mmCIF file of C-alpha atoms in Angstrom:
data_model
loop_
_atom_site.group_PDB
_atom_site.id
_atom_site.type_symbol
_atom_site.label_atom_id
_atom_site.label_comp_id
_atom_site.label_asym_id
_atom_site.label_seq_id
_atom_site.Cartn_x
_atom_site.Cartn_y
_atom_site.Cartn_z
ATOM 1 C CA LYS A 100 125.879 109.841 96.299
ATOM 2 C CA THR A 101 128.541 110.425 99.219
ATOM 3 C CA LYS A 102 128.231 108.462 102.756
ATOM 4 C CA THR A 103 126.692 111.195 104.289
ATOM 5 C CA ASN A 104 123.368 110.695 102.489
ATOM 6 C CA LEU A 105 123.077 107.870 104.050
ATOM 7 C CA HIS A 106 122.382 105.964 107.727
ATOM 8 C CA LEU A 107 123.338 102.483 108.592
ATOM 9 C CA PHE A 108 122.110 100.528 111.074
ATOM 10 C CA LEU A 109 122.115 96.650 112.205
ATOM 11 C CA SER A 110 119.434 95.060 114.116
ATOM 12 C CA LYS A 111 119.975 92.611 117.058
ATOM 13 C CA LEU A 112 120.696 88.919 117.330
ATOM 14 C CA TYR A 113 117.782 86.030 117.441
ATOM 15 C CA PHE A 114 118.684 83.497 120.481
ATOM 16 C CA SER A 115 117.828 80.180 119.366
ATOM 17 C CA PHE A 116 116.283 77.020 120.247
ATOM 18 C CA TYR A 117 117.223 74.089 119.183
ATOM 19 C CA ALA A 118 118.670 74.490 115.382
ATOM 20 C CA ASP A 119 116.235 77.362 115.028
ATOM 21 C CA PHE A 120 117.235 81.339 114.194
ATOM 22 C CA GLY A 121 113.957 82.922 114.035
ATOM 23 C CA PRO A 122 111.439 84.855 113.730
ATOM 24 C CA LEU A 123 112.263 87.326 115.919
ATOM 25 C CA ASN A 124 110.042 87.818 118.996
ATOM 26 C CA LEU A 125 107.611 90.471 119.595
ATOM 27 C CA ALA A 126 109.923 92.171 121.765
ATOM 28 C CA MET A 127 112.473 92.512 119.494
ATOM 29 C CA LEU A 128 109.855 93.622 116.343
ATOM 30 C CA TYR A 129 108.602 96.357 118.999
ATOM 31 C CA LYS A 130 111.712 97.970 119.632
ATOM 32 C CA TYR A 131 112.805 97.247 116.121
ATOM 33 C CA CYS A 132 109.558 99.345 115.027
ATOM 34 C CA CYS A 133 111.118 101.834 117.900
ATOM 35 C CA LYS A 134 114.128 102.721 116.733
ATOM 36 C CA LEU A 135 113.269 102.880 113.207
ATOM 37 C CA ASN A 136 110.412 105.527 114.281
ATOM 38 C CA LYS A 137 112.578 107.142 116.270
ATOM 39 C CA LYS A 138 115.273 107.620 113.174
ATOM 40 C CA LEU A 139 112.595 108.170 110.913
ATOM 41 C CA LYS A 140 111.314 111.604 113.212
ATOM 42 C CA SER A 141 114.919 112.968 113.832
ATOM 43 C CA PHE A 142 115.609 116.347 112.367
ATOM 44 C CA THR A 143 118.863 115.371 111.729
ATOM 45 C CA MET A 144 118.336 112.633 109.433
ATOM 46 C CA SER A 145 115.646 114.232 107.636
ATOM 47 C CA ARG A 146 117.729 114.305 104.515
ATOM 48 C CA LYS A 147 119.158 111.287 104.650
ATOM 49 C CA LYS A 148 118.163 107.242 103.482
ATOM 50 C CA LEU A 149 118.509 104.937 106.147
ATOM 51 C CA VAL A 150 119.474 101.580 105.225
ATOM 52 C CA HIS A 151 119.161 98.409 107.147
ATOM 53 C CA PHE A 152 122.259 96.345 106.065
ATOM 54 C CA THR A 153 123.289 92.419 107.559
ATOM 55 C CA SER A 154 125.622 90.277 106.531
ATOM 56 C CA TYR A 155 125.594 87.313 103.628
ATOM 57 C CA ASP A 156 124.810 85.318 106.247
ATOM 58 C CA GLN A 157 120.769 83.624 105.040
ATOM 59 C CA LYS A 158 119.766 83.295 108.747
ATOM 60 C CA LYS A 159 120.565 86.999 109.128
ATOM 61 C CA ARG A 160 119.124 88.052 106.106
ATOM 62 C CA ALA A 161 115.869 86.173 106.340
ATOM 63 C CA ASN A 162 115.454 88.129 109.924
ATOM 64 C CA ALA A 163 116.163 91.383 108.720
ATOM 65 C CA ALA A 164 114.233 90.958 105.924
ATOM 66 C CA PHE A 165 111.176 89.977 107.959
ATOM 67 C CA LEU A 166 111.848 93.376 110.527
ATOM 68 C CA VAL A 167 111.988 95.625 107.650
ATOM 69 C CA ALA A 168 108.481 94.056 105.942
ATOM 70 C CA ALA A 169 106.680 93.502 109.143
ATOM 71 C CA TYR A 170 107.080 97.442 109.670
ATOM 72 C CA SER A 171 105.823 98.254 106.265
ATOM 73 C CA VAL A 172 102.226 96.112 107.383
ATOM 74 C CA ILE A 173 102.103 97.638 110.777
ATOM 75 C CA TYR A 174 103.029 101.454 110.082
ATOM 76 C CA LEU A 175 102.622 101.606 106.656
ATOM 77 C CA LYS A 176 99.377 99.658 106.417
ATOM 78 C CA ARG A 177 100.911 97.698 103.094
ATOM 79 C CA SER A 178 99.497 94.094 102.422
ATOM 80 C CA PRO A 179 101.737 91.279 103.274
ATOM 81 C CA ASP A 180 101.694 90.706 99.474
ATOM 82 C CA GLU A 181 102.922 94.050 98.778
ATOM 83 C CA ALA A 182 105.776 93.925 101.320
ATOM 84 C CA TYR A 183 106.684 90.270 100.434
ATOM 85 C CA ARG A 184 107.205 91.592 97.107
ATOM 86 C CA THR A 185 109.260 94.310 97.652
ATOM 87 C CA LEU A 186 111.838 92.401 99.404
ATOM 88 C CA ILE A 187 111.953 90.327 96.699
ATOM 89 C CA SER A 188 112.225 92.797 93.760
ATOM 90 C CA GLY A 189 115.366 92.524 91.876
ATOM 91 C CA ASN A 190 117.073 89.792 94.397
ATOM 92 C CA ASN A 191 118.024 86.726 92.715
ATOM 93 C CA THR A 192 118.727 85.205 96.225
ATOM 94 C CA PRO A 193 115.623 83.405 97.781
ATOM 95 C CA TYR A 194 115.118 84.390 101.599
ATOM 96 C CA LEU A 195 116.210 80.943 103.594
ATOM 97 C CA PRO A 196 112.602 79.604 105.193
ATOM 98 C CA PHE A 197 112.649 79.497 109.181
ATOM 99 C CA ARG A 198 112.802 75.939 110.537
ATOM 100 C CA TYR A 199 109.653 74.035 109.645
ATOM 101 C CA LYS A 200 108.822 75.826 106.391
ATOM 102 C CA PRO A 201 107.454 79.395 108.062
ATOM 103 C CA THR A 202 108.569 81.708 105.518
ATOM 104 C CA ASN A 203 108.310 85.661 105.919
ATOM 105 C CA MET A 204 105.365 85.589 104.047
ATOM 106 C CA HIS A 205 103.634 83.724 106.456
ATOM 107 C CA GLN A 206 104.977 86.415 109.397
ATOM 108 C CA LEU A 207 103.731 88.869 107.551
ATOM 109 C CA ALA A 208 100.186 87.655 106.937
ATOM 110 C CA ALA A 209 99.968 86.512 110.601
ATOM 111 C CA LEU A 210 100.134 90.126 111.733
ATOM 112 C CA GLN A 211 97.457 91.215 109.574
ATOM 113 C CA HIS A 212 95.320 89.327 111.861
ATOM 114 C CA CYS A 213 95.483 92.383 114.311
ATOM 115 C CA PHE A 214 96.317 90.804 117.528
ATOM 116 C CA LEU A 215 99.356 93.245 118.397
ATOM 117 C CA ASP A 216 98.846 96.695 119.377
ATOM 118 C CA PHE A 217 102.088 98.583 119.691
ATOM 119 C CA GLU A 218 100.199 101.359 121.357
ATOM 120 C CA THR A 219 99.727 99.429 124.534
ATOM 121 C CA PHE A 220 102.207 96.599 124.108
ATOM 122 C CA SER A 221 105.213 96.347 126.754
ATOM 123 C CA SER A 222 108.772 95.208 125.792
ATOM 124 C CA GLU A 223 109.250 95.419 129.516
ATOM 125 C CA GLU A 224 106.629 92.888 130.684
ATOM 126 C CA TYR A 225 107.079 90.806 127.713
ATOM 127 C CA GLU A 226 110.563 90.417 128.347
ATOM 128 C CA HIS A 227 110.193 89.718 132.273
ATOM 129 C CA TYR A 228 107.224 87.180 131.979
ATOM 130 C CA GLU A 229 109.133 85.508 129.532
ATOM 131 C CA ARG A 230 111.888 84.829 131.275
ATOM 132 C CA VAL A 231 111.945 81.433 133.548
ATOM 133 C CA GLU A 232 112.341 82.936 136.856
ATOM 134 C CA ASN A 233 109.224 85.319 136.232
ATOM 135 C CA GLY A 234 106.984 82.082 135.210
ATOM 136 C CA ASP A 235 108.202 81.810 131.095
ATOM 137 C CA MET A 236 104.893 82.966 129.648
ATOM 138 C CA ASN A 237 103.680 84.385 126.752
ATOM 139 C CA TRP A 238 100.147 85.832 125.835
ATOM 140 C CA ILE A 239 99.126 84.299 122.143
ATOM 141 C CA ILE A 240 95.770 85.480 122.066
ATOM 142 C CA PRO A 241 95.953 88.838 124.595
ATOM 143 C CA GLY A 242 93.276 88.662 127.004
ATOM 144 C CA LYS A 243 92.493 84.960 126.134
ATOM 145 C CA ILE A 244 95.062 82.412 125.625
ATOM 146 C CA LEU A 245 98.285 81.929 127.532
ATOM 147 C CA ALA A 246 101.465 79.499 127.028
ATOM 148 C CA PHE A 247 103.716 79.017 129.854
ATOM 149 C CA SER A 248 105.604 75.780 131.324
ATOM 150 C CA SER A 249 104.660 73.632 133.694
ATOM 151 C CA PRO A 250 104.236 74.237 137.378
ATOM 152 C CA HIS A 251 105.940 71.609 139.581
ATOM 153 C CA ALA A 252 105.297 70.755 143.225
ATOM 154 C CA ARG A 253 107.704 72.824 145.139
ATOM 155 C CA ASN A 254 109.367 76.203 144.523
ATOM 156 C CA ARG A 255 113.098 74.981 144.117
ATOM 157 C CA VAL A 256 115.891 75.271 141.767
ATOM 158 C CA GLU A 257 117.198 72.376 139.356
ATOM 159 C CA ASN A 258 120.236 72.507 137.015
ATOM 160 C CA GLY A 259 120.294 75.818 137.113
ATOM 161 C CA TYR A 260 116.834 76.773 136.126
ATOM 162 C CA PRO A 261 114.449 77.630 138.739
ATOM 163 C CA LEU A 262 110.705 76.100 139.181
ATOM 164 C CA HIS A 263 107.487 77.290 140.573
ATOM 165 C CA ALA A 264 104.722 75.713 142.662
ATOM 166 C CA PRO A 265 101.148 76.639 141.023
ATOM 167 C CA GLU A 266 100.851 79.240 143.719
ATOM 168 C CA ALA A 267 103.506 81.434 141.905
ATOM 169 C CA TYR A 268 100.588 82.170 139.371
ATOM 170 C CA PHE A 269 97.934 82.860 140.956
ATOM 171 C CA GLU A 270 98.502 86.746 141.433
ATOM 172 C CA PHE A 271 99.006 87.063 137.892
ATOM 173 C CA PHE A 272 96.436 84.797 136.823
ATOM 174 C CA SER A 273 94.056 86.731 139.019
ATOM 175 C CA GLN A 274 95.313 90.080 137.670
ATOM 176 C CA ASN A 275 94.994 89.167 134.138
ATOM 177 C CA ASN A 276 91.469 87.180 134.586
ATOM 178 C CA VAL A 277 92.625 83.875 134.080
ATOM 179 C CA THR A 278 89.967 81.355 134.899
ATOM 180 C CA ASP A 279 90.921 78.181 133.080
ATOM 181 C CA VAL A 280 94.374 76.069 133.489
ATOM 182 C CA VAL A 281 94.933 73.164 131.008
ATOM 183 C CA ARG A 282 97.804 70.540 131.404
ATOM 184 C CA LEU A 283 98.912 68.646 128.644
ATOM 185 C CA ASN A 284 101.855 66.466 130.214
ATOM 186 C CA LYS A 285 102.125 64.006 132.821
ATOM 187 C CA LYS A 286 101.381 65.321 136.385
ATOM 188 C CA LEU A 287 103.776 67.081 138.092
ATOM 189 C CA TYR A 288 101.438 69.176 140.608
ATOM 190 C CA GLU A 289 98.682 68.500 141.756
ATOM 191 C CA SER A 290 95.633 70.068 139.839
ATOM 192 C CA ARG A 291 93.145 70.623 143.293
ATOM 193 C CA ARG A 292 95.884 73.645 144.158
ATOM 194 C CA PHE A 293 94.627 75.268 141.167
ATOM 195 C CA GLU A 294 91.066 74.121 142.149
ATOM 196 C CA ASP A 295 91.170 75.285 145.644
ATOM 197 C CA ALA A 296 92.778 78.621 144.572
ATOM 198 C CA GLY A 297 89.358 79.019 142.420
ATOM 199 C CA PHE A 298 90.562 78.148 138.895
ATOM 200 C CA GLU A 299 88.894 75.444 136.505
ATOM 201 C CA HIS A 300 91.555 72.907 136.031
ATOM 202 C CA HIS A 301 91.606 70.616 132.446
ATOM 203 C CA ASP A 302 93.632 67.701 131.818
ATOM 204 C CA PHE A 303 94.529 66.211 127.932
ATOM 205 C CA PHE A 304 97.694 64.370 128.526
ATOM 206 C CA PHE A 305 99.659 63.376 125.424
ATOM 207 C CA MET A 306 103.104 62.577 124.341
ATOM 208 C CA ASP A 307 105.549 64.581 124.015
ATOM 209 C CA GLY A 308 106.651 65.756 120.490
ATOM 210 C CA SER A 309 103.712 63.712 119.622
ATOM 211 C CA THR A 310 100.361 65.293 118.209
ATOM 212 C CA PRO A 311 96.851 65.290 120.017
ATOM 213 C CA SER A 312 94.379 62.978 119.538
ATOM 214 C CA ASP A 313 90.918 64.061 117.698
ATOM 215 C CA LEU A 314 88.904 63.283 120.924
ATOM 216 C CA ILE A 315 91.583 66.131 123.013
ATOM 217 C CA VAL A 316 91.579 68.726 119.969
ATOM 218 C CA ARG A 317 87.730 69.068 120.630
ATOM 219 C CA ARG A 318 87.992 69.445 124.029
ATOM 220 C CA PHE A 319 90.316 71.559 124.254
ATOM 221 C CA LEU A 320 88.699 73.766 121.753
ATOM 222 C CA HIS A 321 85.268 73.346 124.035
ATOM 223 C CA VAL A 322 87.460 74.866 127.033
ATOM 224 C CA CYS A 323 88.724 78.192 125.173
ATOM 225 C CA GLU A 324 85.257 78.759 123.911
ATOM 226 C CA SER A 325 83.377 77.944 126.756
ATOM 227 C CA ALA A 326 86.032 79.767 129.381
ATOM 228 C CA GLU A 327 84.928 82.419 131.526
ATOM 229 C CA GLY A 328 87.984 84.134 130.863
ATOM 230 C CA ALA A 329 91.406 83.446 129.952
ATOM 231 C CA VAL A 330 92.543 80.047 129.050
ATOM 232 C CA ALA A 331 96.745 79.555 130.800
ATOM 233 C CA VAL A 332 98.069 76.247 128.720
ATOM 234 C CA HIS A 333 101.101 74.291 129.584
ATOM 235 C CA CYS A 334 102.828 70.878 128.705
ATOM 236 C CA LYS A 335 106.256 70.483 130.121
ATOM 237 C CA ALA A 336 108.214 73.587 128.230
ATOM 238 C CA GLY A 337 105.144 75.245 126.924
ATOM 239 C CA LEU A 338 106.165 75.207 123.657
ATOM 240 C CA GLY A 339 105.177 71.907 121.401
ATOM 241 C CA ARG A 340 102.117 70.153 122.904
ATOM 242 C CA THR A 341 100.981 73.926 123.665
ATOM 243 C CA GLY A 342 101.397 75.525 120.524
ATOM 244 C CA THR A 343 100.248 72.827 118.456
ATOM 245 C CA LEU A 344 96.553 72.817 120.239
ATOM 246 C CA ILE A 345 96.716 76.816 120.716
ATOM 247 C CA ALA A 346 97.246 76.653 116.652
ATOM 248 C CA CYS A 347 94.070 74.437 116.121
ATOM 249 C CA TYR A 348 92.466 77.381 118.157
ATOM 250 C CA LEU A 349 93.745 80.224 115.941
ATOM 251 C CA MET A 350 92.627 77.893 112.323
ATOM 252 C CA LYS A 351 89.479 76.936 113.696
ATOM 253 C CA HIS A 352 88.336 80.723 115.059
ATOM 254 C CA PHE A 353 90.666 83.310 113.340
ATOM 255 C CA ARG A 354 91.082 81.131 109.914
ATOM 256 C CA PHE A 355 94.844 81.341 109.961
ATOM 257 C CA THR A 356 96.427 78.764 107.758
ATOM 258 C CA ALA A 357 98.597 76.198 109.905
ATOM 259 C CA ALA A 358 101.815 77.923 108.428
ATOM 260 C CA GLU A 359 100.434 81.478 109.424
ATOM 261 C CA ALA A 360 99.276 79.912 113.167
ATOM 262 C CA ILE A 361 102.958 78.220 113.400
ATOM 263 C CA ALA A 362 104.494 81.849 112.189
ATOM 264 C CA TRP A 363 102.266 83.347 115.175
ATOM 265 C CA ILE A 364 102.731 81.627 117.733
ATOM 266 C CA ARG A 365 106.726 81.476 117.430
ATOM 267 C CA ILE A 366 106.636 85.070 117.336
ATOM 268 C CA CYS A 367 105.128 85.331 120.143
ATOM 269 C CA ARG A 368 107.141 82.114 122.054
ATOM 270 C CA PRO A 369 110.380 81.617 119.997
ATOM 271 C CA GLY A 370 110.616 77.597 119.585
ATOM 272 C CA SER A 371 107.033 76.454 119.742
ATOM 273 C CA ILE A 372 105.606 73.762 117.827
ATOM 274 C CA ILE A 373 108.092 71.183 116.136
ATOM 275 C CA GLY A 374 108.154 68.720 112.644
ATOM 276 C CA PRO A 375 105.489 66.603 113.221
ATOM 277 C CA GLN A 376 103.171 68.809 114.832
ATOM 278 C CA GLN A 377 103.822 70.996 112.157
ATOM 279 C CA ASN A 378 102.190 68.265 109.775
ATOM 280 C CA PHE A 379 99.430 67.591 111.697
ATOM 281 C CA LEU A 380 98.297 71.180 111.827
ATOM 282 C CA GLU A 381 98.819 71.092 107.607
ATOM 283 C CA GLU A 382 96.169 68.241 107.622
ATOM 284 C CA LYS A 383 93.999 69.645 110.077
ATOM 285 C CA GLN A 384 93.834 73.096 108.802
ATOM 286 C CA HIS A 385 90.692 72.003 106.737
ATOM 287 C CA SER A 386 88.633 70.361 108.491
ATOM 288 C CA LEU A 387 89.170 73.331 111.392
ATOM 289 C CA TRP A 388 88.404 75.830 108.723
ATOM 290 C CA VAL A 389 85.444 74.328 108.395
ATOM 291 C CA GLN A 390 84.549 73.579 112.058
ATOM 292 C CA GLY A 391 85.048 77.317 112.035
ATOM 293 C CA ASP A 392 82.030 77.834 109.969
ATOM 294 C CA VAL A 393 79.984 76.053 111.107
ATOM 295 C CA HIS A 394 80.611 77.403 114.654
ATOM 296 C CA ARG A 395 80.032 81.081 113.457
ATOM 297 C CA SER A 396 77.214 80.194 111.801
ATOM 298 C CA LYS A 397 75.764 78.735 114.538
ATOM 299 C CA GLN A 398 76.496 81.744 116.695
ATOM 300 C CA LYS A 399 74.532 84.211 113.800
ATOM 301 C CA LEU A 400 71.250 81.885 114.241
ATOM 302 C CA ALA A 401 71.927 82.300 117.865
ATOM 303 C CA GLN A 402 72.434 85.823 118.181
ATOM 304 C CA GLN A 403 69.438 86.320 115.617
ATOM 305 C CA ARG A 404 67.250 84.273 117.692
ATOM 306 C CA PHE A 405 68.798 86.376 120.758
ATOM 307 C CA SER A 406 68.275 89.224 118.866
ATOM 308 C CA ARG A 407 64.468 89.248 118.276
ATOM 309 C CA GLN A 408 63.909 88.386 121.905
ATOM 310 C CA LEU A 409 65.526 91.243 123.365
ATOM 311 C CA GLN A 410 63.285 93.220 120.845
ATOM 312 C CA GLN A 411 60.088 91.863 122.064
ATOM 313 C CA GLN A 412 60.918 92.140 125.550
ATOM 314 C CA TYR A 413 61.973 95.377 125.462
ATOM 315 C CA HIS A 414 59.456 96.721 123.040
ATOM 316 C CA LEU A 415 62.725 97.635 120.764
ATOM 317 C CA PRO A 416 62.174 98.389 116.851
ATOM 318 C CA GLY A 417 62.798 95.451 114.274
ATOM 319 C CA SER A 418 65.872 97.016 112.559
ATOM 320 C CA ASP A 419 68.874 95.705 112.266
ATOM 321 C CA PRO A 420 70.077 92.753 114.813
ATOM 322 C CA VAL A 421 71.162 93.867 118.099
ATOM 323 C CA PRO A 422 75.126 93.166 117.491
ATOM 324 C CA LEU A 423 75.749 91.085 120.091
ATOM 325 C CA GLY A 424 74.287 89.575 123.327
ATOM 326 C CA LYS A 425 74.763 87.232 126.568
ATOM 327 C CA GLN A 426 73.111 83.561 126.081
ATOM 328 C CA GLU A 427 74.090 79.944 127.082
ATOM 329 C CA ALA A 428 74.406 78.828 123.590
ATOM 330 C CA MET A 429 77.167 82.163 123.122
ATOM 331 C CA PRO A 430 80.958 81.362 124.910
ATOM 332 C CA HIS A 431 83.286 83.944 126.127
ATOM 333 C CA LEU A 432 85.529 83.985 123.805
ATOM 334 C CA VAL A 433 88.181 87.408 123.681
ATOM 335 C CA THR A 434 88.622 89.447 127.266
ATOM 336 C CA SER A 435 87.449 93.139 125.109
ATOM 337 C CA MET A 436 88.152 94.618 121.647
ATOM 338 C CA ASN A 437 90.941 96.293 123.298
ATOM 339 C CA ASP A 438 92.778 92.835 123.450
ATOM 340 C CA LEU A 439 92.433 92.761 119.436
ATOM 341 C CA SER A 440 93.077 96.536 118.356
ATOM 342 C CA ILE A 441 95.432 97.888 116.334
ATOM 343 C CA LYS A 442 95.481 101.311 116.537
ATOM 344 C CA THR A 443 98.002 103.093 114.504
ATOM 345 C CA THR A 444 97.963 100.463 111.113
ATOM 346 C CA LEU A 445 95.449 97.416 110.246
ATOM 347 C CA CYS A 446 91.919 97.597 111.265
ATOM 348 C CA LYS A 447 89.117 95.696 110.724
ATOM 349 C CA SER A 448 85.443 94.647 111.536
ATOM 350 C CA TYR A 449 85.701 91.351 114.180
ATOM 351 C CA SER A 450 83.452 88.347 113.921
ATOM 352 C CA LEU A 451 81.197 86.784 116.736
ATOM 353 C CA ASP A 452 84.405 84.640 117.886
ATOM 354 C CA GLU A 453 86.225 87.810 118.724
ATOM 355 C CA VAL A 454 83.929 90.138 121.056
ATOM 356 C CA SER A 455 83.076 89.779 124.374
ATOM 357 C CA HIS A 456 79.139 88.710 124.818
ATOM 358 C CA LEU A 457 79.402 89.838 128.353
ATOM 359 C CA SER A 458 80.473 93.240 128.008
ATOM 360 C CA PHE A 459 77.756 93.946 125.444
ATOM 361 C CA TRP A 460 75.139 92.611 128.123
ATOM 362 C CA HIS A 461 76.101 95.356 130.383
ATOM 363 C CA ARG A 462 76.726 98.327 128.288
ATOM 364 C CA PHE A 463 73.540 97.017 126.382
ATOM 365 C CA LEU A 464 71.206 96.902 129.808
ATOM 366 C CA SER A 465 72.847 100.063 130.882
ATOM 367 C CA SER A 466 71.340 101.856 127.877
ATOM 368 C CA VAL A 467 68.012 100.229 127.887
ATOM 369 C CA GLU A 468 65.406 102.000 130.373
ATOM 370 C CA VAL A 469 63.236 99.411 132.141
#
């Protein structure tokens, strides 16, 4: 075929942390998908085959492969396994795994958990807040868990990098329903500055580059499960310790594998979770899955009891249980269904861990005549 039958294009470069080279972050993935959608809808390219090409550099091949496969998962509704098998079919050269083992397959599986909604995602907002001068913040679970770097005692510039006092975060946190702040590094500011502004503040210190104790993991999970709103988590850089504990939450409540949790967090916040912490997560995966199963079982029983109470109090017919309700035994886990929807692609039914009990309570009471 002649060259006029083809349209060739490249993808953007990745700006690495330490020795890593990917995966590409959410904004890059979003822009790639928008770019590809535009090309596919273009009248001038309707008779052409699109070719995403890259060099023989193994790192660039891995990133390009992720972009193509991710598009097929998000927009073509392919399963991660289908997308990955397409990548490796007829290819004798294996794709280089990303640093600390996560592969393209793990990244694709992480995407399928539906935390991403490109209908409402703003790459401008993502790129704005990920910059150090604007707070160095990234949502890992939209509306529920935010990762950021440590605030400092006062606003200043150190070695060319701006550092922010706690007050610099108040407006963003209030606008995004952040109610709790978790600090994992040594004290660089007074916690009362957040507390005086109405935020709950929690200290779970462990050494930089190390792994948390079982007690710290339990306490962190309890904070996330009982918080009224979103939880903002930081260590010094908001990468290693922060990512490790958030990964524990993903494994317990959404049954991510350790590799999927690492992949998703690194897509949201590149550079997160280092070698020993990865091994720790792999070791904790099974126990966190078991804890999550027990947690959901207890929630289901509590829901059924609460449903029966509502039926008795409001004389409702004894049919199917009321989907969800507000109760002391059921902590708030996410802000709303909108945070976890993916309108154009993957759809699934969500567990009790993934829906706001408070929002249901308001909707339910407004529909009941008393």
